[in-house]
Short mmCIF file of C-alpha atoms in Angstrom, two decimals:
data_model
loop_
_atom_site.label_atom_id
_atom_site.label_comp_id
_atom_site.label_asym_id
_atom_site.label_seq_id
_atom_site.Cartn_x
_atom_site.Cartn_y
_atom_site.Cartn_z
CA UNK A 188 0.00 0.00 0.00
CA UNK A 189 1.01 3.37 -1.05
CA UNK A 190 2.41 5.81 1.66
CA UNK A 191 0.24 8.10 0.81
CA UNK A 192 -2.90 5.95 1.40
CA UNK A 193 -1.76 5.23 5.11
CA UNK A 194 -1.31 9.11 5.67
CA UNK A 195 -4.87 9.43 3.93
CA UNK A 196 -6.24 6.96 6.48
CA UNK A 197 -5.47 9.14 9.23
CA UNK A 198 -7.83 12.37 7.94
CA UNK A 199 -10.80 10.16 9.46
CA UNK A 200 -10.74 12.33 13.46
CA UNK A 201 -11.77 8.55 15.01
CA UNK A 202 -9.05 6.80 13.16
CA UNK A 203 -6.61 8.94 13.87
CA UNK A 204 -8.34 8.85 17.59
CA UNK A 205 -8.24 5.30 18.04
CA UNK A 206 -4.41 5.07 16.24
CA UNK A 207 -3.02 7.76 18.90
CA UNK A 208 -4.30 5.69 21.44
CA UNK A 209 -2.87 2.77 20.70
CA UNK A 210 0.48 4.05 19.55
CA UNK A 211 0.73 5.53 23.18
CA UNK A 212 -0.18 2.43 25.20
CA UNK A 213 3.21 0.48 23.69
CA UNK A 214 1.71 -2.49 23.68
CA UNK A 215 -1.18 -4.84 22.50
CA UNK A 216 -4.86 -3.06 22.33
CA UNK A 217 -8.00 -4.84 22.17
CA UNK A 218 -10.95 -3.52 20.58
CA UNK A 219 -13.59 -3.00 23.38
CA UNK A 220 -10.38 -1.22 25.17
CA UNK A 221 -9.81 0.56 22.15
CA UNK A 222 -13.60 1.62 21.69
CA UNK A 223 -13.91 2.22 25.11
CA UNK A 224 -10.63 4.81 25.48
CA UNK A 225 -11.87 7.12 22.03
CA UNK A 226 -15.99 7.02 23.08
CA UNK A 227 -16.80 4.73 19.89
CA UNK A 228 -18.90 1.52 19.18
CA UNK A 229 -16.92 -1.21 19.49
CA UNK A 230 -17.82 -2.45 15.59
CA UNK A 231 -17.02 1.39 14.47
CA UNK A 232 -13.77 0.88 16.62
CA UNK A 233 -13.26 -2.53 15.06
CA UNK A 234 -13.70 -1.31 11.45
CA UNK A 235 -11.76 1.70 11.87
CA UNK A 236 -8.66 -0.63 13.41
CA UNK A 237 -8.73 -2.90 10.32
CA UNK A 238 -8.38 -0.21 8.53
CA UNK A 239 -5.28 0.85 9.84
CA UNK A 240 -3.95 -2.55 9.64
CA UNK A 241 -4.87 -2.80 6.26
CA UNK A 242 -2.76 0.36 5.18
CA UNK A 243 -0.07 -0.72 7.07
CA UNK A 244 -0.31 1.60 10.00
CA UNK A 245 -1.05 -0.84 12.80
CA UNK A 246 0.00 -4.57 13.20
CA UNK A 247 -2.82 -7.07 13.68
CA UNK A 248 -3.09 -10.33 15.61
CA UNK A 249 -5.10 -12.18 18.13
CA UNK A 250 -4.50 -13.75 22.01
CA UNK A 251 -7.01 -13.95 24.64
CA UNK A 252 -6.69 -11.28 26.63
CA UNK A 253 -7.93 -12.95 29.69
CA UNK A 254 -4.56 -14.81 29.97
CA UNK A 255 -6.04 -18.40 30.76
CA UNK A 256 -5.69 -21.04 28.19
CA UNK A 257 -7.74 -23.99 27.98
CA UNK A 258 -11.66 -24.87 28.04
CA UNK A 259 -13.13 -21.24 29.54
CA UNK A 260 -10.68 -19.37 28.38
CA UNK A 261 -12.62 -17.82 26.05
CA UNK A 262 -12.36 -17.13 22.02
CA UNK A 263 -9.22 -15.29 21.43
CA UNK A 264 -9.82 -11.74 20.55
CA UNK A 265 -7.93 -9.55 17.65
CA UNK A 266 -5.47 -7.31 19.08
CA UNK A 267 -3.92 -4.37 18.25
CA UNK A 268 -0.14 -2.83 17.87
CA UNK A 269 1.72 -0.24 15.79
CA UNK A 270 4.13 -1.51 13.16
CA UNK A 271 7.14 -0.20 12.55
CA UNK A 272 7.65 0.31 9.23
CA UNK A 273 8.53 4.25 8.41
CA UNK A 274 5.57 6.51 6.72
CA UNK A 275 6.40 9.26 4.74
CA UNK A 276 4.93 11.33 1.74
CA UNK A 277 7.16 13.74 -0.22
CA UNK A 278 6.50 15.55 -3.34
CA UNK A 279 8.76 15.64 -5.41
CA UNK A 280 10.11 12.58 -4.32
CA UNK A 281 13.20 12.54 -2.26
CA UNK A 282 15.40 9.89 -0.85
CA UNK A 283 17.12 11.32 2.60
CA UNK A 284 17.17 8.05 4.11
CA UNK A 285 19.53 6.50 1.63
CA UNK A 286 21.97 9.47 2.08
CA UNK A 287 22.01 9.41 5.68
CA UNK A 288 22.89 5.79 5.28
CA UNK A 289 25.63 6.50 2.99
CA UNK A 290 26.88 9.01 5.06
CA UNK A 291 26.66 6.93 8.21
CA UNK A 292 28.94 4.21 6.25
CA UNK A 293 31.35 6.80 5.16
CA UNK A 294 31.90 8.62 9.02
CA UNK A 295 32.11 4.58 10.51
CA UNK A 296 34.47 3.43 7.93
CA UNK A 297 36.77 6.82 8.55
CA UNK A 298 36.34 6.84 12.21
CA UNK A 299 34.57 9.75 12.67
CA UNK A 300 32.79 8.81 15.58
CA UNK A 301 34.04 11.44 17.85
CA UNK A 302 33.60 14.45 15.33
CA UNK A 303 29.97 12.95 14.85
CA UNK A 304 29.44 13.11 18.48
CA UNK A 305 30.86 16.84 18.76
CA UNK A 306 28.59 17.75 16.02
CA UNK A 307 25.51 16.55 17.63
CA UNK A 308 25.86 18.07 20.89
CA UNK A 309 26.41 20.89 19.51
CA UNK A 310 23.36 20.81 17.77
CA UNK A 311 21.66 20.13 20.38
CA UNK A 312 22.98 23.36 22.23
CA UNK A 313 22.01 25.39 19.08
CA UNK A 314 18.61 24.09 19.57
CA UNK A 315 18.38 24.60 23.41
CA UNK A 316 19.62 28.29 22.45
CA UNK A 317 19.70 30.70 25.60
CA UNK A 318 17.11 28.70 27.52
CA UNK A 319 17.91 27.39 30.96
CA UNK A 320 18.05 23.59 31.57
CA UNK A 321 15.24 21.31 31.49
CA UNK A 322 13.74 22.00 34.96
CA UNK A 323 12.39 18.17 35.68
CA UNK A 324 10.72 15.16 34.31
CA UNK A 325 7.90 17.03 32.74
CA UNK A 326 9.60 19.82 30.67
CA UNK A 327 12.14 17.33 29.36
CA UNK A 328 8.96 15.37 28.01
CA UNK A 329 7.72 18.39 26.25
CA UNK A 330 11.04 18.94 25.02
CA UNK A 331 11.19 15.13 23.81
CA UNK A 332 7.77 14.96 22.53
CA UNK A 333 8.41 18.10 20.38
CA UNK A 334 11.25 16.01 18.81
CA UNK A 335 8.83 13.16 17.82
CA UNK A 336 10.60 10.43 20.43
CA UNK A 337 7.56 9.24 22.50
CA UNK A 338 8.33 9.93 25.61
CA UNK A 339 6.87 8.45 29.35
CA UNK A 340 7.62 8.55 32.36
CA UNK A 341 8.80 5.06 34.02
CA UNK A 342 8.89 4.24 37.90
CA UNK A 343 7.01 7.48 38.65
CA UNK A 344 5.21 5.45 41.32
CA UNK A 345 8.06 5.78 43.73
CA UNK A 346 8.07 9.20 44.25
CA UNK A 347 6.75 10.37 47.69
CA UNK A 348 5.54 13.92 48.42
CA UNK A 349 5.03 14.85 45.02
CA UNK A 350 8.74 14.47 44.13
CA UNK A 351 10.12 12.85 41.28
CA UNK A 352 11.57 9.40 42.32
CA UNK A 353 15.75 9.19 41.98
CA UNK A 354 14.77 5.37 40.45
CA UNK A 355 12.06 7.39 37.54
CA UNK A 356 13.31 7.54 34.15
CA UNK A 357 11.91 8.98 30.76
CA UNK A 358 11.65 6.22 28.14
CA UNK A 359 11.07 6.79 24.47
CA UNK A 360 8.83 4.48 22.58
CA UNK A 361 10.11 5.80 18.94
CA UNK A 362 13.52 7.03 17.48
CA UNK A 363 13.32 9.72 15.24
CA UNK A 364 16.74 7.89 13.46
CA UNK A 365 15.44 4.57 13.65
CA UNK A 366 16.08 3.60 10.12
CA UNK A 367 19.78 4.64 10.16
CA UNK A 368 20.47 3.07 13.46
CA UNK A 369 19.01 -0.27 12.93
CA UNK A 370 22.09 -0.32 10.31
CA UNK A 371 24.71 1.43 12.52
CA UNK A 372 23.67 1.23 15.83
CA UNK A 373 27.23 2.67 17.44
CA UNK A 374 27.36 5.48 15.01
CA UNK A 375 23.64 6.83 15.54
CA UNK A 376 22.80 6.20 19.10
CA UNK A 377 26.31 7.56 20.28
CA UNK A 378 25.71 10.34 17.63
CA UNK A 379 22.06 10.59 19.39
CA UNK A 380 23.39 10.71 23.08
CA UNK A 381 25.02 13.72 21.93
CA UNK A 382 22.41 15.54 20.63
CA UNK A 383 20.39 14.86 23.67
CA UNK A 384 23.33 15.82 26.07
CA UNK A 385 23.35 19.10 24.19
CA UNK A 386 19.64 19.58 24.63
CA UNK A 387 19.58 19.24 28.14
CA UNK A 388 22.81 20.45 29.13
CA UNK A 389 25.24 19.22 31.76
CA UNK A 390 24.47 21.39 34.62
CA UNK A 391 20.22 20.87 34.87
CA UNK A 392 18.40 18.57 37.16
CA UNK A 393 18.02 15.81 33.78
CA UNK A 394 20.78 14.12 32.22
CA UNK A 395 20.63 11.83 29.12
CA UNK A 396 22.51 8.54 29.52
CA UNK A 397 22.45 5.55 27.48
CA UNK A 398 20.30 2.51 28.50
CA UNK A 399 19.12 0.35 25.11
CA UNK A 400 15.66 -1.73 25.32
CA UNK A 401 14.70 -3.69 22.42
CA UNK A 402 11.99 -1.72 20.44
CA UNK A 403 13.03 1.69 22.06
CA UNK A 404 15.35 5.00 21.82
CA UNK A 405 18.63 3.33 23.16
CA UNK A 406 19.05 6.57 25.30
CA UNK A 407 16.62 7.63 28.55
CA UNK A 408 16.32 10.58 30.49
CA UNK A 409 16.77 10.64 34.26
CA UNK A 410 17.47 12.26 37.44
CA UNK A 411 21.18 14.17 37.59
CA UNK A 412 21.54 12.96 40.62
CA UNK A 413 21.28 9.35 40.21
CA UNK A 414 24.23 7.53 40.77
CA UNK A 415 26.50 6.58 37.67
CA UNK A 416 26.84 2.71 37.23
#
């Protein structure tokens, strides 16, 4: 299916309801859940998730959700998850992914890690401009979210008194250079470290530090004051 069909798909305001919401769960979505979280029908909810499937948008597949197996267990129901291949409409065509890649193979092959690196942070202090650092958890999330990674908040339950736990992390559910790093995974996630480092700084109450998770941004975001493994 044409990228510009899955795109299309999205125009519908309870399709593209129902697709946000399972994109941000990061994980498997039923359709009564599904239904229930937008306000639809659960058959308008059903045919509006095929749809995406169809297109290419979401992944499809089926489990019983009550997690028993065996007579009682119930019928196994159709489930729900984003798939991960890239979407992108540009007119007139143009092909930035296959010069990043080249690129990416000509800085590994020359070493250029380290210049990469320097490059990227400093991009990322270009883009912080004359702000002040990140003041916590929640305006590093804005800052992420801005930037198209995803983010959440993880172990956010251990805080007491309204205070961000030292254990709490921000996780990122999508890579804005996942297609480059699935091919050099050294070069980009080092290369997005960087940039990260350079958007929150050094000297703010949020660091970025590496920590890879299959299916994730290899880099999270987390308390400065944690202690360094």
């Amino acid at each position: 299916m044409e990228d510009i069909d899955a795109i299309a798909a999205l125009q519908d305001p309870v399709r593209r309801r129902l697709y946000e919401y399972v994109v941000a769960q990061g994980r498997e979505v039923g359709r009564n859940e599904a239904a229930e979280a937008t306000g639809v029908a659960r058959t308008l909810a059903a045919h509006h998730l095929d749809k995406l499937a169809e297109v290419g948008l979401l992944l499809s597949g089926s489990r019983r959700l009550s997690g028993r197996s065996g007579p009682g267990a119930g019928r196994p129901a159709k489930v729900y998850t984003r798939a991960q291949a890239d979407v992108s409409v540009s007119l007139p065509a143009r092909d930035y992914r296959t010069a990043a890649e080249l690129l990416a193979e000509a800085a590994e092959q020359a070493g250029l890690d380290a210049g990469l690196r320097a490059a990227a942070r400093r991009r990322g202090e270009v883009l912080r401009g004359s702000a002040v650092p990140c003041g916590g958890f929640e305006e590093a999330m804005e800052v992420l979210a801005a930037r198209g990674y995803e983010p959440r908040l993880e172990g956010a339950e251990d805080a007491e008194g309204g205070s961000e736990a030292a254990t709490a992390v921000v996780r990122m559910r999508n890579c804005p250079f996942h297609a480059v790093a699935e091919r050099f995974p050294p070069l980009v996630c080092g290369m997005n470290l960087a940039l990260l480092e350079g958007l929150f700084g050094t000297d703010g109450p949020v660091r970025a530090r590496m920590d890879p998770r299959p299916g994730e941004c290899c880099v999270v975001v987390e308390n400065s004051k944690n202690n360094i493994d």
